[in-house]
Coordinates of C-alpha atoms and ligand atoms in Angstrom, one line a residue:
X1 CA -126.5 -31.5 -262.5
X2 CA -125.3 -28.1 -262.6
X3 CA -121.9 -29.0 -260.8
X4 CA -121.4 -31.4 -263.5
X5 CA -122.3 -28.9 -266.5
X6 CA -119.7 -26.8 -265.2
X7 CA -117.2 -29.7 -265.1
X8 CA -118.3 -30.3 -268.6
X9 CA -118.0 -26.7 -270.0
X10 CA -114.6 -26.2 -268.2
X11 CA -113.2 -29.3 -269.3
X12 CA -114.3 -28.9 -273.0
X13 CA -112.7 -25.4 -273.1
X14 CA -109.3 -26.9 -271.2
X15 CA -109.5 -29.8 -273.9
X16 CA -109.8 -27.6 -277.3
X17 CA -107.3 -25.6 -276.3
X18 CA -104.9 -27.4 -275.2
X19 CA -104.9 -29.6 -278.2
X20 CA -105.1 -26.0 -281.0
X21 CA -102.7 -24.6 -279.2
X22 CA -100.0 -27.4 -279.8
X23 CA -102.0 -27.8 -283.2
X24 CA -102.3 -31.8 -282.1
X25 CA -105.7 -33.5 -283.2
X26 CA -105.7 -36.5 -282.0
X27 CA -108.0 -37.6 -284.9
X28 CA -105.0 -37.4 -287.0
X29 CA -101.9 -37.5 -284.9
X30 CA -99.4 -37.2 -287.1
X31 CA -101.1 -34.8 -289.8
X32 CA -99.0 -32.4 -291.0
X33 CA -98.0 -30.7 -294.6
X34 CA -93.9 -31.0 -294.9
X35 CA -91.7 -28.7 -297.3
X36 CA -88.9 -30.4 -298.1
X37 CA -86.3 -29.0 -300.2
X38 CA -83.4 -31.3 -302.2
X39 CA -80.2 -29.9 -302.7
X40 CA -79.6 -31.6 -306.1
X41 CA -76.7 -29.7 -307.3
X42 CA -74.2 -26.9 -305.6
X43 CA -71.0 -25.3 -306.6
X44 CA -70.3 -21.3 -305.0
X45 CA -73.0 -19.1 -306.7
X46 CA -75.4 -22.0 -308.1
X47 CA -77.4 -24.3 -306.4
X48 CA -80.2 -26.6 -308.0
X49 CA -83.2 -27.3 -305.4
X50 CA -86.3 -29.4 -306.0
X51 CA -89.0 -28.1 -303.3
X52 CA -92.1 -30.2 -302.7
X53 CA -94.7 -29.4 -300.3
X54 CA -96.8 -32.8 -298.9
X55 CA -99.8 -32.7 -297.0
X56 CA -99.8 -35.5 -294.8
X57 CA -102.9 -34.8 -293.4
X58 CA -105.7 -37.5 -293.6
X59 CA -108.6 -35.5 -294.0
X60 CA -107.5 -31.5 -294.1
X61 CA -106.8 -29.9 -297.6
X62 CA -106.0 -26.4 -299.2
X63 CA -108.3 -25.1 -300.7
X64 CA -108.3 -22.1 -303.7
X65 CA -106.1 -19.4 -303.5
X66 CA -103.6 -22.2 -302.7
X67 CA -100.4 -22.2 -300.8
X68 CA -98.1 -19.3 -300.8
X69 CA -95.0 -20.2 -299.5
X70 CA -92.4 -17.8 -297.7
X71 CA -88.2 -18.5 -296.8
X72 CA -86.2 -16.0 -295.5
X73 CA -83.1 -16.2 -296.9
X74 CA -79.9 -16.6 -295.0
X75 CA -77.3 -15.3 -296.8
X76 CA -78.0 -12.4 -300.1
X77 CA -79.4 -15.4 -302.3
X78 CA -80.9 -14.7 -305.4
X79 CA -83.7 -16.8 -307.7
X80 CA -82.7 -17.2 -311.1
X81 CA -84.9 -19.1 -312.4
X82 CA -88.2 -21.2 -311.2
X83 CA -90.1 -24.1 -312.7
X84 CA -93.6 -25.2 -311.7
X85 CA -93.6 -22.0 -309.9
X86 CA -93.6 -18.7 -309.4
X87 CA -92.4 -15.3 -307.3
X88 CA -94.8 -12.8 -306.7
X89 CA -92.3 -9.9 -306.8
X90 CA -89.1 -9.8 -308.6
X91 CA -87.6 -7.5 -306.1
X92 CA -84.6 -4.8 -306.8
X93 CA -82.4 -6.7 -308.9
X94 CA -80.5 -3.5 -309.8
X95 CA -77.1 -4.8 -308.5
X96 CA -77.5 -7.4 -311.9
X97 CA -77.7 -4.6 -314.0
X98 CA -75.6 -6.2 -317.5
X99 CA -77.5 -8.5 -319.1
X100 CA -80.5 -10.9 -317.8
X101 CA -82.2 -10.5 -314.6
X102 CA -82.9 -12.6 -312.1
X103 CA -86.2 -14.2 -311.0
X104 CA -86.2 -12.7 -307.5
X105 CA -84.1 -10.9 -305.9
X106 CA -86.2 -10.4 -302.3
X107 CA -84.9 -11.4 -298.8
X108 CA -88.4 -12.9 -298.5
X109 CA -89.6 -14.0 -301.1
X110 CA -93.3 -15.3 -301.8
X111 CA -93.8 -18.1 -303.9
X112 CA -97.0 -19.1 -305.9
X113 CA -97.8 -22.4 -307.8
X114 CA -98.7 -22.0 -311.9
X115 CA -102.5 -21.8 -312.6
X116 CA -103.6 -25.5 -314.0
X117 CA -103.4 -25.2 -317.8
X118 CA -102.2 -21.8 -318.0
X119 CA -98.5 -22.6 -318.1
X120 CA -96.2 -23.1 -321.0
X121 CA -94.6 -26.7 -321.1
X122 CA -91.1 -25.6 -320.6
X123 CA -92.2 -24.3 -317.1
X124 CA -93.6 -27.3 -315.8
X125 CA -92.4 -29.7 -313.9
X126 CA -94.3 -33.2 -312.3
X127 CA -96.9 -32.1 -309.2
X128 CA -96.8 -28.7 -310.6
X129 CA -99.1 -26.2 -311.5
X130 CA -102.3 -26.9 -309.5
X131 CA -103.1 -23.3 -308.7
X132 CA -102.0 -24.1 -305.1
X133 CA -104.5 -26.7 -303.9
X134 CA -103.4 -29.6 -301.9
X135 CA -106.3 -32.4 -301.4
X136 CA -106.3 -34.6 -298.2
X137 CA -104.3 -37.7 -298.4
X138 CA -107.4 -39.8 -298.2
X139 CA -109.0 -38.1 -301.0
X140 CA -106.2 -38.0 -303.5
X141 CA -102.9 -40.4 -304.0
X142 CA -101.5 -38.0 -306.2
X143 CA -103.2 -33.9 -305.9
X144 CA -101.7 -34.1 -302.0
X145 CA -98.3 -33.1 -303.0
X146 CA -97.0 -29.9 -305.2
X147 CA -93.4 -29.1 -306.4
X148 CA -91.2 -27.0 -308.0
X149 CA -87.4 -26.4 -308.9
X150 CA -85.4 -23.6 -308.8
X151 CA -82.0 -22.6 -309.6
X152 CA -80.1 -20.2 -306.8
X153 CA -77.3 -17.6 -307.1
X154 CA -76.5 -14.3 -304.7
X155 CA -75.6 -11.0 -305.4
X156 CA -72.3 -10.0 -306.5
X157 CA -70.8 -9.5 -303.5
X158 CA -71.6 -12.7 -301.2
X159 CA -69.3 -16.1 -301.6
X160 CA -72.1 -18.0 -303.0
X161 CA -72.2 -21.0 -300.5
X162 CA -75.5 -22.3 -299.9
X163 CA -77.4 -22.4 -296.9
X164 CA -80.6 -22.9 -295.8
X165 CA -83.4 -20.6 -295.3
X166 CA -85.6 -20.3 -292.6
X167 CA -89.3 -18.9 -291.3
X168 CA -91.2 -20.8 -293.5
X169 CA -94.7 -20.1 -294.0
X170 CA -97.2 -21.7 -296.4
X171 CA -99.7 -18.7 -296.0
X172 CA -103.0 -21.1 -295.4
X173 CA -104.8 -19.9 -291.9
X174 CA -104.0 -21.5 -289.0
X175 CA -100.7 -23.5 -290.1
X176 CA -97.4 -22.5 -288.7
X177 CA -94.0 -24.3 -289.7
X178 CA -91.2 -24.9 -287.8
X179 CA -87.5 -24.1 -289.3
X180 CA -85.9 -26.9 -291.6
X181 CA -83.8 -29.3 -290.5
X182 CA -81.8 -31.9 -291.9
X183 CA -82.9 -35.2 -292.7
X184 CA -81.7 -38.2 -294.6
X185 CA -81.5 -37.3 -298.2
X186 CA -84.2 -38.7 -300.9
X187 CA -83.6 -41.2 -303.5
X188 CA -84.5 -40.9 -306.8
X189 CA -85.2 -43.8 -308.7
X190 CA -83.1 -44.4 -312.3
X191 CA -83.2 -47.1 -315.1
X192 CA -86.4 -48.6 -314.4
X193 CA -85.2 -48.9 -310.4
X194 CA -82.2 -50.8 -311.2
X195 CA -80.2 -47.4 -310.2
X196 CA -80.6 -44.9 -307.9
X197 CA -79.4 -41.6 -307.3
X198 CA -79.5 -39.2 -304.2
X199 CA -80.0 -35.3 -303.4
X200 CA -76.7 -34.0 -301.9
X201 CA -78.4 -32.7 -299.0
X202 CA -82.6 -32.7 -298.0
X203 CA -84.5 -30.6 -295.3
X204 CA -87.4 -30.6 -294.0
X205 CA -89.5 -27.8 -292.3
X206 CA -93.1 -29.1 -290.9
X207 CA -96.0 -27.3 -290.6
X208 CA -99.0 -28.1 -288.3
X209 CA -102.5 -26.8 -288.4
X210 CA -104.0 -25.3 -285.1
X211 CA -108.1 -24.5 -285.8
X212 CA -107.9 -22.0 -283.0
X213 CA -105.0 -20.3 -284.9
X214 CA -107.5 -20.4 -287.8
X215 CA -110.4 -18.3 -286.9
X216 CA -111.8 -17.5 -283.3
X217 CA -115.1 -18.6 -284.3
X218 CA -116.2 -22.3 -285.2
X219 CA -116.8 -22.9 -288.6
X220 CA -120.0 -25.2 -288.6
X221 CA -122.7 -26.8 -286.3
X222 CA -125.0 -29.6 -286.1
X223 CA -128.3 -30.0 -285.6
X224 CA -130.1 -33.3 -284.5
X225 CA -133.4 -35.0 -285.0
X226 CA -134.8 -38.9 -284.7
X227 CA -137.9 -40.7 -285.8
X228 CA -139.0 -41.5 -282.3
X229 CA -139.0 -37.8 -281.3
X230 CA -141.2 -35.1 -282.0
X231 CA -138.9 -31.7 -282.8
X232 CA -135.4 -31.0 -284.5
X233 CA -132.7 -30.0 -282.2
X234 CA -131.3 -27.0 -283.9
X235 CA -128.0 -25.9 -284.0
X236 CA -127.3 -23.7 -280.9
X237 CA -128.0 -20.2 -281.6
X238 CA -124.7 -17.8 -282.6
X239 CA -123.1 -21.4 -282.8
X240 CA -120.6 -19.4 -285.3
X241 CA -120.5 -16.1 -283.7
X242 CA -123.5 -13.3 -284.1
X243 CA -121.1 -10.0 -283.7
X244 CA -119.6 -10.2 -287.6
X245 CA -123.7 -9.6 -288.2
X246 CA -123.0 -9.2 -291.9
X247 CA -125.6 -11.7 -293.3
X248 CA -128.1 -12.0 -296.5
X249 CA -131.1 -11.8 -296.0
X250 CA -134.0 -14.4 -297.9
X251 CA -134.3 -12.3 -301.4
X252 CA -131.4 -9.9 -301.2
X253 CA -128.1 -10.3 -303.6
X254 CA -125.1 -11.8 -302.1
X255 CA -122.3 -9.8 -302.6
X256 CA -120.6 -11.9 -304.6
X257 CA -122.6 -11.2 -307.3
X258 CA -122.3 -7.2 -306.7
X259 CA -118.5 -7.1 -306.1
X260 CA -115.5 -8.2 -307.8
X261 CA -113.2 -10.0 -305.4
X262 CA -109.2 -11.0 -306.4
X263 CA -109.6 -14.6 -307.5
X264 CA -106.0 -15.2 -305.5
X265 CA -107.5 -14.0 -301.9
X266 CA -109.4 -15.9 -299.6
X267 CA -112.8 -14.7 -299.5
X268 CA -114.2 -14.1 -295.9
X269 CA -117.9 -16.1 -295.9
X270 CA -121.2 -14.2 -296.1
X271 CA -123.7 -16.0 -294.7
X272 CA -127.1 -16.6 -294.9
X273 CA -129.8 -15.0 -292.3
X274 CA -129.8 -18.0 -290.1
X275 CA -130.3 -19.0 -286.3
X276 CA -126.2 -20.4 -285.8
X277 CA -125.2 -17.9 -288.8
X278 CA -122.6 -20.8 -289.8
X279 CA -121.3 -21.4 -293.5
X280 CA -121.9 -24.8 -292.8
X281 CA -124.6 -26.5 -291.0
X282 CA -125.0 -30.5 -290.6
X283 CA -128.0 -32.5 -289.2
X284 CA -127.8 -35.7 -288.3
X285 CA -131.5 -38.2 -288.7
X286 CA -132.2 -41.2 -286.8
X287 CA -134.2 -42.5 -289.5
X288 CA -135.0 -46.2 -289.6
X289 CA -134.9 -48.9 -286.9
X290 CA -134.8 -52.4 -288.3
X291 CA -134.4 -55.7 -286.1
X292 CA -130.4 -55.9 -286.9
X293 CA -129.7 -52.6 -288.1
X294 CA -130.3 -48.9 -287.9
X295 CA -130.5 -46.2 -290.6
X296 CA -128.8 -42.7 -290.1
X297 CA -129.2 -39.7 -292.8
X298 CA -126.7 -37.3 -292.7
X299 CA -127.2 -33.6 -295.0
X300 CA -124.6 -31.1 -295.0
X301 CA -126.1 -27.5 -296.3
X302 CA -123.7 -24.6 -297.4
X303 CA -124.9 -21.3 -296.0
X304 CA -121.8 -19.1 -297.4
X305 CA -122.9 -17.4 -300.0
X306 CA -119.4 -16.5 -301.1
X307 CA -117.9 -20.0 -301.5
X308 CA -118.6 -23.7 -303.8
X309 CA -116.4 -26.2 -301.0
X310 CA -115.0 -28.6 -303.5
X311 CA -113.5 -31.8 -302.3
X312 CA -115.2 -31.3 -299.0
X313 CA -115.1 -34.2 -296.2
X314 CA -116.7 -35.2 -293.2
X315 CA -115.3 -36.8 -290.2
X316 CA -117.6 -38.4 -287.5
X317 CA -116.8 -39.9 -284.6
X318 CA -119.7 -42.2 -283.4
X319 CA -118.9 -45.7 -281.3
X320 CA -121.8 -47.9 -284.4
X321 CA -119.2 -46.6 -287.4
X322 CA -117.2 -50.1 -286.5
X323 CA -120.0 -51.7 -287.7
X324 CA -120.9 -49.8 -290.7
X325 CA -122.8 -51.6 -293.2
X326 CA -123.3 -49.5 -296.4
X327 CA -123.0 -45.8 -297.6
X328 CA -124.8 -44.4 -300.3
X329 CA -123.8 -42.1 -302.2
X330 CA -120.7 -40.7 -300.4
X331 CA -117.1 -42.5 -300.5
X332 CA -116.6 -43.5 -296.8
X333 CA -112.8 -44.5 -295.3
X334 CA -112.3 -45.7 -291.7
X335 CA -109.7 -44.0 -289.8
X336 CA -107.7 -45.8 -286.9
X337 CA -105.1 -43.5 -286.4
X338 CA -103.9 -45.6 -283.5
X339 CA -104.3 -49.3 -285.0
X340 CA -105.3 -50.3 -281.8
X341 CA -108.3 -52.0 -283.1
X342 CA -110.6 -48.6 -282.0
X343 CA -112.9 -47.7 -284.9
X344 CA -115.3 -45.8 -284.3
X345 CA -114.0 -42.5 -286.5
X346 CA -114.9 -42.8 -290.6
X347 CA -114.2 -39.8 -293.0
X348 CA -116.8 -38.7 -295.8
X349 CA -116.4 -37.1 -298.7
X350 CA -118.2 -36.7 -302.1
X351 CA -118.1 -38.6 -305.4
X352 CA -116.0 -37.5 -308.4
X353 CA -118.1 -35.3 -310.6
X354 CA -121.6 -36.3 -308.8
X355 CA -121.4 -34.4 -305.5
X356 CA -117.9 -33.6 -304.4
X357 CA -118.9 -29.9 -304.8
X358 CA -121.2 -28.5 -302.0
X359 CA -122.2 -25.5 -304.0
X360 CA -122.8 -22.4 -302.9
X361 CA -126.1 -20.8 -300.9
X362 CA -128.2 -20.3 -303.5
X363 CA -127.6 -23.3 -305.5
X364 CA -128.5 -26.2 -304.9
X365 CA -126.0 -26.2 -301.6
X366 CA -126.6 -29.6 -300.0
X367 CA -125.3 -33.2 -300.2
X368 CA -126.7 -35.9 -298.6
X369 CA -125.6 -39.8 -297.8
X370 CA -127.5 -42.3 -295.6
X371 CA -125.6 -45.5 -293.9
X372 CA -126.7 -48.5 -293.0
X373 CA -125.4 -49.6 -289.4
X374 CA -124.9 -52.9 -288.0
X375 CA -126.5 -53.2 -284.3
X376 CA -124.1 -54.4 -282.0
X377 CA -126.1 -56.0 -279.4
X378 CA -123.5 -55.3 -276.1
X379 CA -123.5 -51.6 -276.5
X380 CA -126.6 -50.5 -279.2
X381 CA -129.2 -48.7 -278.0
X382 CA -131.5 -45.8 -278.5
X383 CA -131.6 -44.0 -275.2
X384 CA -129.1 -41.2 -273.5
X385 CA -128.2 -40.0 -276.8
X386 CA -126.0 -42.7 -277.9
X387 CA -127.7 -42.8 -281.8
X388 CA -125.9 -39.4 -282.3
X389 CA -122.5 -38.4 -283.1
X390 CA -119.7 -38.2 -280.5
X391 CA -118.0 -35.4 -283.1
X392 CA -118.4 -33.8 -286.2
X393 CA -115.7 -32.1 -288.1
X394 CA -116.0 -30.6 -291.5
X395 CA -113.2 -29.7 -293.5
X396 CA -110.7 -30.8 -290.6
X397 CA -112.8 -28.1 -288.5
X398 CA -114.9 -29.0 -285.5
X399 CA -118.3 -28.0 -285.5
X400 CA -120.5 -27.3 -282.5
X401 CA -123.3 -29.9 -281.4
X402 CA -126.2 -28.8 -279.6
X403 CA -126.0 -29.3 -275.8
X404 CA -126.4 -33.0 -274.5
X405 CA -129.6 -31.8 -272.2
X406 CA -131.1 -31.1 -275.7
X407 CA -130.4 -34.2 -277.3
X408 CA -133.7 -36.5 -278.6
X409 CA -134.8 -38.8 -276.0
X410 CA -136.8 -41.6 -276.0
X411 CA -140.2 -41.1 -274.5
X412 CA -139.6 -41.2 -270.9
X413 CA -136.4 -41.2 -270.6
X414 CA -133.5 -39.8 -268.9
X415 CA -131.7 -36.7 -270.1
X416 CA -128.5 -37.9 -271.4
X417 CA -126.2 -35.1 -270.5
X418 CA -125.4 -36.9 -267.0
X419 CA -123.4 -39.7 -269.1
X420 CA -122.3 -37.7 -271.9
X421 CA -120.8 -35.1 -269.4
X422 CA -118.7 -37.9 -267.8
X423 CA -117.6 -39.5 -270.9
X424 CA -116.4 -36.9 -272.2
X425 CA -114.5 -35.5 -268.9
X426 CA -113.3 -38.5 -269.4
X427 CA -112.0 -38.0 -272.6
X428 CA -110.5 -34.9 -272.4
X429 CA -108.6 -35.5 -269.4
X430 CA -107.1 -38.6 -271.3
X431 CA -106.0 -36.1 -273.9
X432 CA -104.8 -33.4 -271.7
X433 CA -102.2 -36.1 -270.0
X434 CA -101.7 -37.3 -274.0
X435 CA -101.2 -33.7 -274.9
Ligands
LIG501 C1 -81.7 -1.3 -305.1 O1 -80.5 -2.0 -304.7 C2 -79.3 -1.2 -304.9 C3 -78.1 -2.1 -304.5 O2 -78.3 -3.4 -304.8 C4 -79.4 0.1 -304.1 O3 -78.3 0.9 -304.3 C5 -80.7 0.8 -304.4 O4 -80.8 1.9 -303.6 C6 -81.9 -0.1 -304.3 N1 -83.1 0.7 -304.8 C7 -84.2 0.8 -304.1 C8 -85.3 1.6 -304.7 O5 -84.3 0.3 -303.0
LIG502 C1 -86.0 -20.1 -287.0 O1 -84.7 -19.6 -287.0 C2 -84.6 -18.2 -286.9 C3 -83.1 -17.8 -287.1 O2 -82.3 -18.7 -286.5 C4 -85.2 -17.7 -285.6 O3 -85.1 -16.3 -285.5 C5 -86.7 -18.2 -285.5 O4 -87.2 -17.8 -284.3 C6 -86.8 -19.7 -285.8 N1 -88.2 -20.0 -285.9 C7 -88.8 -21.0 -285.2 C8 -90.2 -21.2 -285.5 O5 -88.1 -21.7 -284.4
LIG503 C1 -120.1 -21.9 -307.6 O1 -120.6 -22.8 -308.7 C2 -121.7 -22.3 -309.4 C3 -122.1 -23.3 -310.4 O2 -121.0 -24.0 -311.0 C4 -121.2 -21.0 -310.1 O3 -122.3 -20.5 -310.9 C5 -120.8 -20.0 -309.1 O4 -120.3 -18.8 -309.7 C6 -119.7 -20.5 -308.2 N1 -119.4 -19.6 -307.1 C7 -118.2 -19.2 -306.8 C8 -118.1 -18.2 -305.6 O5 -117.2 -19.5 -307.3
LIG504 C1 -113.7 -52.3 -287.3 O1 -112.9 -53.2 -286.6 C2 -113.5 -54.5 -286.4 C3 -112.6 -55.3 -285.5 O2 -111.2 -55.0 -285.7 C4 -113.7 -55.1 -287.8 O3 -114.3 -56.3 -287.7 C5 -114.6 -54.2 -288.7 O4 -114.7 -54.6 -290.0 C6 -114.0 -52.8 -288.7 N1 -115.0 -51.9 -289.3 C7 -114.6 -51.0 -290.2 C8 -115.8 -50.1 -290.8 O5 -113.5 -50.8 -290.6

């Protein structure tokens, strides 16, 4: 046993870095959040460009403060005017010094979305002014993607001819974007579809999410329990890291309430006094056995004192979800990012307006869903741990399950970790040669 809980530990630290590092999740394979710019009109000195940023990510989002995108510019390229958007510098535009000035005049500049409902109509433009927040594409069909239009001329002395920029960064932890490169350029639909017209030239630039690159420490963890068994598994202690020790104790004032923090900077979390000291703690319940199916309860609890998650999600990977029967109050997707027929990975998230905000500590800062599963007679069973989740990610982010030896068993049973261990060597080796 203790050969093979070495072989475990090794091969889960080998398999979650190899696939941050390359930012691949093989959960979403081909997640990713695109900037593309059109090239809609040029001529030496002025150059329209529409910019939209997609996220083409099934279950990731960003979140308030929003995307702040960075370019370097090539050549000395000035902004002179933005719509749907913003700079947040104008720069020395001192070499414009007759008449009006430009936008921006930076060799980097950093570009902001509008605030929802703040901007004046002549600034906006469609899939503007969302304060920066991109949902998931599962969540949203429309929220996912952002834009804006600008118009381009240089300083004085440069010829004028456009070219594109390059180190892109959408300033959301853990992404990083490769340079642009050319790509077939986008149709736009006129006269009801019966005509179309084209960009001159489109790019694209894609950037990739790497939790690793994110934050050192995991973000969540997940505690188990069952009706058949006596005790909660807890999270695993320091599951999130006990050497940032800053935590509120039961009673005390967050700080959010004492300090004023800049509404356009990610707040770093504060949690609660706990055990894991995680923002975000899940627990999984066994609940009901009935003779054709089972019940499962699942409660995510915000322990960040500093943040309300709105549009949050869920992703679980367990081997019964291809059989799910009914989910209650939570809107459930399947994801088969392979269409190979394997199911066994479903993404929750909350309802409009009911309980798609997992408010903050100190609220009431839980949601909860049970499903209904469908036993599947070749593989169901309650022993060596199989009722519980393979996975869990929250947010996109993985969160750490107790240890397999821990697991709830059935009354004399074996320990679980044996099989587990293998599987998921397994696994990971499968992904390493993928990766
Ligand atoms: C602003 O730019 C001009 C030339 O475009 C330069 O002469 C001047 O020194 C710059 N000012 C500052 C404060 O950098
Ligand atoms: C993008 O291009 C610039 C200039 O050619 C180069 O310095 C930089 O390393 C490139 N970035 C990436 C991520 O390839
Ligand atoms: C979270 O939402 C609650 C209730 O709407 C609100 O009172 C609180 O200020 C919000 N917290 C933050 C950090 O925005
Ligand atoms: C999973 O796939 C099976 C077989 O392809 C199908 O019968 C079942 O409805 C799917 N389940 C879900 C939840 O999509």
């Amino acid at each position: 046993m203790g050969i093979l809980n070495l072989l475990f530990t090794v091969t889960i630290i080998l398999c979650i870095n190899s696939s941050h590092i390359h930012g691949y999740d093989p959960l979403d394979p081909y997640g990713k959040i695109i900037i593309k710019w059109d090239l809609l009109l040029s001529s030496p000195g002025h150059h329209e460009v529409k910019v939209t940023l997609e996220n083409k990510q099934e279950y990731r989002h960003v979140e308030k403060p929003g995307w702040k995108l960075r370019w370097h510019w090539v050549n000395k390229e000035v902004i002179w005017d933005m719509r749907g958007a913003e700079t947040t510098e104008q720069g020395n535009c001192s070499a414009f010094a007759s008449g009006t000035l430009p936008h921006c005049c930076l060799r980097r500049p950093t570009i902001v979305d509008l605030l929802p409902g703040a901007a004046p109509l002549n600034s906006q433009v469609s899939n503007c002014c969302r304060g920066g927040v991109l949902t998931s594409m599962s969540q949203d069909h429309i929220n996912h993607v952002s834009a804006f239009h600008m118009s381009i001329g240089s300083f004085p002395d440069d010829p004028g001819e456009f070219s594109m920029p390059y180190n892109f960064d959408i300033g959301v932890p853990g992404y990083s974007c490769d340079n642009a490169t050319s790509v077939v350029p986008t149709k736009y639909i006129a006269d009801k579809g019966r005509h179309k017209t084209q960009a001159l030239a489109t790019w694209e630039a894609v950037c990739v999410y790497s939790q690793f690159r994110s934050s050192q420490s995991p973000k969540c963890c997940v505690s188990l329990s069952a009706f058949y068994y006596q005790n909660i598994v807890p999270c695993p202690v320091c599951s999130c890291g006990c050497s940032s020790s800053h935590c509120v104790k039961p009673g005390e004032t967050p700080p959010y309430l004492q300090q004023k923090h800049n509404p356009e900077e990610e707040v770093s979390p504060v949690v609660e006094c706990t055990k894991h000291m995680c923002p975000i703690h899940i627990h999984w319940h066994v609940k009901v056995n009935y003779r054709e199916y089972w019940r499962v309860k699942i409660t995510a609890s915000n322990y960040n004192t500093m943040k309300n998650y709105s549009d949050w999600n869920l992703v679980v990977l367990h081997p019964n979800l291809k059989s799910v029967q009914q989910v209650f109050s939570f809107n459930y997707k399947s994801l088969t990012p392979y269409n190979d027929g394997i199911n066994d990975t479903g993404m929750f998230w909350g309802v409009k307006f009911y309980n798609d905000v997992l408010l903050q500590a100190g609220e009431i800062g839980n949601v909860q869903t049970e499903l209904l599963l469908k036993k599947d007679m070749v593989d169901f069973t309650f022993r060596e741990g199989w009722a519980f989740p393979r996975r869990i990610l929250f947010n996109g982010d993985e969160c750490v399950m107790p240890s397999p030896d821990d697991y709830p068993r059935l009354p004399n049973s074996v320990s679980p970790s044996a099989v587990i261990s293998i599987l998921t060597i397994v696994f990971c080796f499968l992904l390493l040669l993928l990766a």
